[in-house]
Amino acid sequence: MAQTNVDRRLRVRMAPSPTGPLHIGTARTSLYNYLTARHDGGTFVLRIEDTDVARSTTEFERDIIEGLHWLGISWDEGPQVAGGEDIGQFGPYRQSQRLDRYAAEAQRLLDARLAYRCYCTSDELEAVRHAQERNHEAPRYNGRCRSLTAEERAAFEAAGRRGAIRFEVKPEPVRWDDKVRGEVEFDNALLGDFVIVRADGSPLYNFTAVVDDAAMQIGDVIRGEDHISNTPKQIALYQALGYELPRFAHIPLILNPDRTKMSKRKSQTSIDAYREQGYLPEALVNFLAFLGWSPGTEEEIFSLDELAARFELTKVHKGGAIFDIDRLDHLNGVYIRSLTDEQLALRLRPYLPDAATDETVLRVVPLVRERLVRLGDIGDLVAFLFETDATIASWYDGELLLPKKRDAADVASALTVVRDDLEHLTDADWSSDVLDSRCRALAER
RNA sequence: GCCCCCAUCGUCUAGAGGCCUAGGACGCCACCCUUUCAAGGUGGAGAUCAGGGGUUCGAAUCCCCUUGGGGGCACCA
């Protein structure tokens, strides 16, 4: 493994877990990593953390990769896609393909007596936890298997138990200089020995992240604030394994309106959902970038490249930011209005019936541009004009939408009335007689 | 319960001791433009900088406490 001329100070990484569709928070963290790399001329690595076999799927992995691409976020090193090969000299970039490395490192820890086999069952562990809770103690592993004799271990193994591997935490204070938070200190004496490899042999997050970040020469670990309490554990692991420590930066969380961590239950968290509604990636990126960062000026419209030129980790806030959909809507409108007719027509295409000709779409664009908040809103505005129903098509298309004698303002006006009118329609109103008369009346206005 | 973190208009934020009687944007309210709705323009309401102590000639900015909020405490990531 010849790894030459790698400046780890300029290497950052995003390590999503494919256990769900691309999440807003993952997208924002990816963006901050990407911007940091681009700003400093560094390298951005994508690594797939799929060690949780039960929850990880290739569909989610594809969704995440596609979502990042859609946002315009690209990486310099990452897993192979579509039958290609891994890109980069530190691959493979999928943790499920690096199992031998974790096993080797775990063995190294075992041999050095910095980790040990634990044969406790989940029931036993739970019982201990409950007892600790009753005594108002911090729930943590009590170290029962820490000093098992060879005989005791053999007995467990003979009984068919395959122990998990626990890392022995040294009870000492750990501190690091966080790029966004400054000095952070934590007393590892409060920690229990934690599991790094399950009884079934599969490695766990805190362990794999450290092994890989070190192997991939990551110099700056930029991740969400929810990982801040993993950091002391990981630092201990870095030290035990003899790796050079990276720098850490914990960025603020994106919040629900009630200021709790943004969640699926309370907010729309999947990038796909925003994409489907017709938010432009440019708008989403611009919006996301400002959730926890600002250039320090009053400018607020930035392209990805402009963001990369201005972005600095040191200007990232410590406090979380509420995801304000009104603001996203506003930004989206700004970006929609900045598009040329042709560009907007192209983007609108997926939201209109196939029956609509390119020419028709192009003619609709100037009429709707000023009032489109999301591309998907085009459906509410004019999609019905292209229904196959002959009556609707002829009336709206011929008399209303594209009238020979009327100008664009007239048409826009009519469209709005039609839209408002439609909101009050009941199912019974959808007979062609009723529609016909409505259309006739509207056309005469 | 234990540990860690955070704190400027409703929201996103500017602010790194005097430029702040706290600026911008979103949202909201008026008015203008407009046959309507938008878009655009102009103006307005909206934060005693969570509260209390210090430090200093001077604090939103530094320190401490309180309060409030959040995150984490898995053989998830």
CSV table of N, CA, C and O in Angstrom, one decimal, chain A residues 357-415:
chain,number,residue,atom,x,y,z
A,357,THR,N,-46.6,19.7,-25.2
A,357,THR,CA,-45.5,19.8,-26.2
A,357,THR,C,-44.4,20.8,-25.6
A,357,THR,O,-44.8,21.6,-24.8
A,358,ASP,N,-43.2,20.7,-26.1
A,358,ASP,CA,-42.2,21.6,-25.6
A,358,ASP,C,-42.6,23.0,-25.9
A,358,ASP,O,-42.3,23.9,-25.1
A,359,GLU,N,-43.2,23.2,-27.0
A,359,GLU,CA,-43.6,24.5,-27.4
A,359,GLU,C,-44.6,25.1,-26.4
A,359,GLU,O,-44.5,26.3,-26.0
A,360,THR,N,-45.5,24.3,-26.0
A,360,THR,CA,-46.6,24.7,-25.1
A,360,THR,C,-45.9,25.0,-23.8
A,360,THR,O,-46.2,26.1,-23.1
A,361,VAL,N,-45.0,24.2,-23.3
A,361,VAL,CA,-44.4,24.4,-22.0
A,361,VAL,C,-43.6,25.7,-22.1
A,361,VAL,O,-43.7,26.5,-21.1
A,362,LEU,N,-43.0,26.0,-23.1
A,362,LEU,CA,-42.2,27.2,-23.3
A,362,LEU,C,-43.1,28.4,-23.3
A,362,LEU,O,-42.8,29.5,-22.8
A,363,ARG,N,-44.3,28.2,-23.8
A,363,ARG,CA,-45.3,29.3,-23.8
A,363,ARG,C,-45.9,29.6,-22.4
A,363,ARG,O,-46.3,30.7,-22.0
A,364,VAL,N,-45.9,28.5,-21.6
A,364,VAL,CA,-46.5,28.7,-20.2
A,364,VAL,C,-45.5,29.3,-19.3
A,364,VAL,O,-45.9,30.1,-18.4
A,365,VAL,N,-44.2,29.1,-19.5
A,365,VAL,CA,-43.2,29.5,-18.6
A,365,VAL,C,-43.3,31.0,-18.2
A,365,VAL,O,-43.3,31.3,-17.0
A,366,PRO,N,-43.4,31.9,-19.2
A,366,PRO,CA,-43.4,33.3,-18.8
A,366,PRO,C,-44.6,33.7,-18.0
A,366,PRO,O,-44.6,34.7,-17.2
A,367,LEU,N,-45.7,32.9,-18.1
A,367,LEU,CA,-46.9,33.2,-17.4
A,367,LEU,C,-46.9,32.7,-15.9
A,367,LEU,O,-47.6,33.3,-15.1
A,368,VAL,N,-46.0,31.8,-15.7
A,368,VAL,CA,-46.0,31.2,-14.3
A,368,VAL,C,-44.8,31.6,-13.5
A,368,VAL,O,-44.8,31.5,-12.3
A,369,ARG,N,-43.7,32.0,-14.2
A,369,ARG,CA,-42.5,32.2,-13.5
A,369,ARG,C,-42.6,33.0,-12.2
A,369,ARG,O,-42.1,32.6,-11.1
A,370,GLU,N,-43.2,34.2,-12.3
A,370,GLU,CA,-43.3,35.1,-11.1
A,370,GLU,C,-44.1,34.5,-9.9
A,370,GLU,O,-44.0,35.0,-8.8
A,371,ARG,N,-44.9,33.5,-10.2
A,371,ARG,CA,-45.6,33.0,-9.0
A,371,ARG,C,-45.4,31.6,-8.6
A,371,ARG,O,-46.1,31.0,-7.8
A,372,LEU,N,-44.3,31.0,-9.2
A,372,LEU,CA,-43.9,29.7,-8.8
A,372,LEU,C,-43.0,29.7,-7.6
A,372,LEU,O,-42.0,30.4,-7.5
A,373,VAL,N,-43.4,29.0,-6.6
A,373,VAL,CA,-42.5,28.9,-5.4
A,373,VAL,C,-41.7,27.6,-5.5
A,373,VAL,O,-40.5,27.6,-5.3
A,374,ARG,N,-42.4,26.5,-5.9
A,374,ARG,CA,-41.7,25.2,-6.2
A,374,ARG,C,-42.1,24.8,-7.6
A,374,ARG,O,-43.2,25.1,-8.0
A,375,LEU,N,-41.2,24.1,-8.2
A,375,LEU,CA,-41.6,23.7,-9.6
A,375,LEU,C,-42.8,22.8,-9.6
A,375,LEU,O,-43.7,22.9,-10.5
A,376,GLY,N,-43.0,22.1,-8.5
A,376,GLY,CA,-44.2,21.2,-8.4
A,376,GLY,C,-45.5,22.0,-8.4
A,376,GLY,O,-46.6,21.4,-8.7
A,377,ASP,N,-45.4,23.2,-8.0
A,377,ASP,CA,-46.7,24.0,-8.0
A,377,ASP,C,-47.3,24.2,-9.3
A,377,ASP,O,-48.4,24.7,-9.4
A,378,ILE,N,-46.5,24.0,-10.3
A,378,ILE,CA,-47.0,24.1,-11.7
A,378,ILE,C,-48.2,23.3,-11.9
A,378,ILE,O,-49.1,23.6,-12.6
A,379,GLY,N,-48.3,22.2,-11.1
A,379,GLY,CA,-49.4,21.3,-11.2
A,379,GLY,C,-50.7,22.1,-10.8
A,379,GLY,O,-51.7,22.0,-11.5
A,380,ASP,N,-50.6,22.8,-9.7
A,380,ASP,CA,-51.8,23.5,-9.2
A,380,ASP,C,-52.1,24.6,-10.2
A,380,ASP,O,-53.3,25.0,-10.3
A,381,LEU,N,-51.1,25.2,-10.8
A,381,LEU,CA,-51.4,26.3,-11.7
A,381,LEU,C,-52.0,25.9,-13.1
A,381,LEU,O,-53.0,26.3,-13.5
A,382,VAL,N,-51.3,25.0,-13.8
A,382,VAL,CA,-51.7,24.7,-15.1
A,382,VAL,C,-51.7,23.3,-15.6
A,382,VAL,O,-52.1,23.0,-16.7
A,383,ALA,N,-51.3,22.4,-14.8
A,383,ALA,CA,-51.2,21.0,-15.2
A,383,ALA,C,-52.6,20.5,-15.8
A,383,ALA,O,-52.6,19.8,-16.8
A,384,PHE,N,-53.6,21.0,-15.2
A,384,PHE,CA,-54.9,20.5,-15.6
A,384,PHE,C,-55.2,20.9,-17.0
A,384,PHE,O,-56.1,20.4,-17.7
A,385,LEU,N,-54.5,21.9,-17.5
A,385,LEU,CA,-54.8,22.4,-18.9
A,385,LEU,C,-54.4,21.4,-19.9
A,385,LEU,O,-54.9,21.4,-21.0
A,386,PHE,N,-53.6,20.5,-19.5
A,386,PHE,CA,-53.1,19.5,-20.5
A,386,PHE,C,-53.8,18.1,-20.3
A,386,PHE,O,-53.3,17.1,-20.8
A,387,GLU,N,-54.9,18.1,-19.5
A,387,GLU,CA,-55.6,16.9,-19.3
A,387,GLU,C,-56.1,16.4,-20.7
A,387,GLU,O,-56.3,17.2,-21.6
A,388,THR,N,-56.2,15.1,-20.8
A,388,THR,CA,-56.7,14.6,-22.1
A,388,THR,C,-58.1,14.9,-22.4
A,388,THR,O,-58.6,14.8,-23.5
A,389,ASP,N,-58.9,15.2,-21.3
A,389,ASP,CA,-60.3,15.6,-21.5
A,389,ASP,C,-60.4,16.6,-22.6
A,389,ASP,O,-59.8,17.7,-22.5
A,390,ALA,N,-61.1,16.3,-23.6
A,390,ALA,CA,-61.2,17.2,-24.8
A,390,ALA,C,-61.7,18.6,-24.4
A,390,ALA,O,-61.2,19.6,-24.9
A,391,THR,N,-62.7,18.6,-23.6
A,391,THR,CA,-63.4,19.9,-23.3
A,391,THR,C,-62.4,20.8,-22.6
A,391,THR,O,-62.2,22.0,-23.0
A,392,ILE,N,-61.8,20.2,-21.6
A,392,ILE,CA,-60.8,21.1,-20.8
A,392,ILE,C,-59.7,21.5,-21.7
A,392,ILE,O,-59.3,22.7,-21.7
A,393,ALA,N,-59.2,20.6,-22.5
A,393,ALA,CA,-58.0,20.9,-23.3
A,393,ALA,C,-58.4,22.0,-24.3
A,393,ALA,O,-57.6,22.9,-24.4
A,394,SER,N,-59.5,21.9,-24.9
A,394,SER,CA,-59.8,22.9,-25.9
A,394,SER,C,-60.1,24.2,-25.3
A,394,SER,O,-59.6,25.2,-25.8
A,395,TRP,N,-60.9,24.2,-24.3
A,395,TRP,CA,-61.2,25.5,-23.6
A,395,TRP,C,-60.0,26.2,-23.0
A,395,TRP,O,-59.7,27.3,-23.3
A,396,TYR,N,-59.3,25.5,-22.2
A,396,TYR,CA,-58.2,26.1,-21.5
A,396,TYR,C,-57.0,26.4,-22.5
A,396,TYR,O,-56.4,27.4,-22.5
A,397,ASP,N,-56.8,25.4,-23.3
A,397,ASP,CA,-55.6,25.6,-24.2
A,397,ASP,C,-55.9,26.6,-25.3
A,397,ASP,O,-55.1,27.5,-25.5
A,398,GLY,N,-57.1,26.6,-25.9
A,398,GLY,CA,-57.4,27.5,-27.0
A,398,GLY,C,-57.8,28.8,-26.5
A,398,GLY,O,-57.4,29.8,-27.0
A,399,GLU,N,-58.7,28.9,-25.6
A,399,GLU,CA,-59.4,30.1,-25.2
A,399,GLU,C,-58.7,30.9,-24.1
A,399,GLU,O,-58.7,32.1,-24.1
A,400,LEU,N,-58.2,30.1,-23.2
A,400,LEU,CA,-57.7,30.8,-22.0
A,400,LEU,C,-56.1,30.9,-22.0
A,400,LEU,O,-55.6,32.0,-21.8
A,401,LEU,N,-55.5,29.7,-22.1
A,401,LEU,CA,-54.1,29.7,-21.9
A,401,LEU,C,-53.4,30.4,-23.1
A,401,LEU,O,-52.4,31.2,-22.8
A,402,LEU,N,-53.8,30.1,-24.2
A,402,LEU,CA,-53.0,30.7,-25.4
A,402,LEU,C,-53.9,31.5,-26.3
A,402,LEU,O,-54.0,31.2,-27.5
A,403,PRO,N,-54.6,32.5,-25.8
A,403,PRO,CA,-55.5,33.2,-26.6
A,403,PRO,C,-54.8,34.1,-27.6
A,403,PRO,O,-53.7,34.6,-27.3
A,404,LYS,N,-55.3,34.2,-28.8
A,404,LYS,CA,-54.6,34.9,-29.9
A,404,LYS,C,-54.6,36.4,-29.6
A,404,LYS,O,-53.7,37.1,-29.8
A,405,LYS,N,-55.7,36.9,-29.1
A,405,LYS,CA,-55.9,38.3,-28.9
A,405,LYS,C,-55.4,38.9,-27.5
A,405,LYS,O,-55.2,40.1,-27.4
A,406,ARG,N,-55.3,38.0,-26.6
A,406,ARG,CA,-55.0,38.4,-25.2
A,406,ARG,C,-53.4,38.5,-25.0
A,406,ARG,O,-52.7,37.7,-25.7
A,407,ASP,N,-53.0,39.3,-24.1
A,407,ASP,CA,-51.5,39.3,-23.8
A,407,ASP,C,-51.3,38.4,-22.6
A,407,ASP,O,-52.2,37.9,-21.9
A,408,ALA,N,-50.0,38.3,-22.3
A,408,ALA,CA,-49.6,37.5,-21.2
A,408,ALA,C,-50.3,37.8,-19.9
A,408,ALA,O,-50.6,37.0,-19.1
A,409,ALA,N,-50.4,39.1,-19.6
A,409,ALA,CA,-51.0,39.5,-18.3
A,409,ALA,C,-52.5,39.0,-18.2
A,409,ALA,O,-52.9,38.6,-17.2
A,410,ASP,N,-53.2,39.0,-19.3
A,410,ASP,CA,-54.5,38.5,-19.3
A,410,ASP,C,-54.5,37.1,-19.0
A,410,ASP,O,-55.4,36.6,-18.2
A,411,VAL,N,-53.6,36.3,-19.6
A,411,VAL,CA,-53.6,34.9,-19.4
A,411,VAL,C,-53.2,34.6,-17.9
A,411,VAL,O,-53.8,33.8,-17.2
A,412,ALA,N,-52.3,35.3,-17.4
A,412,ALA,CA,-51.8,35.1,-16.0
A,412,ALA,C,-53.0,35.4,-15.1
A,412,ALA,O,-53.2,34.6,-14.2
A,413,SER,N,-53.7,36.4,-15.4
A,413,SER,CA,-54.8,36.8,-14.6
A,413,SER,C,-55.9,35.7,-14.6
A,413,SER,O,-56.4,35.2,-13.6
A,414,ALA,N,-56.1,35.2,-15.8
A,414,ALA,CA,-57.1,34.1,-15.9
A,414,ALA,C,-56.7,32.9,-15.2
A,414,ALA,O,-57.5,32.2,-14.5
A,415,LEU,N,-55.4,32.6,-15.3
A,415,LEU,CA,-54.9,31.4,-14.6
A,415,LEU,C,-55.1,31.4,-13.1
A,415,LEU,O,-55.5,30.5,-12.4
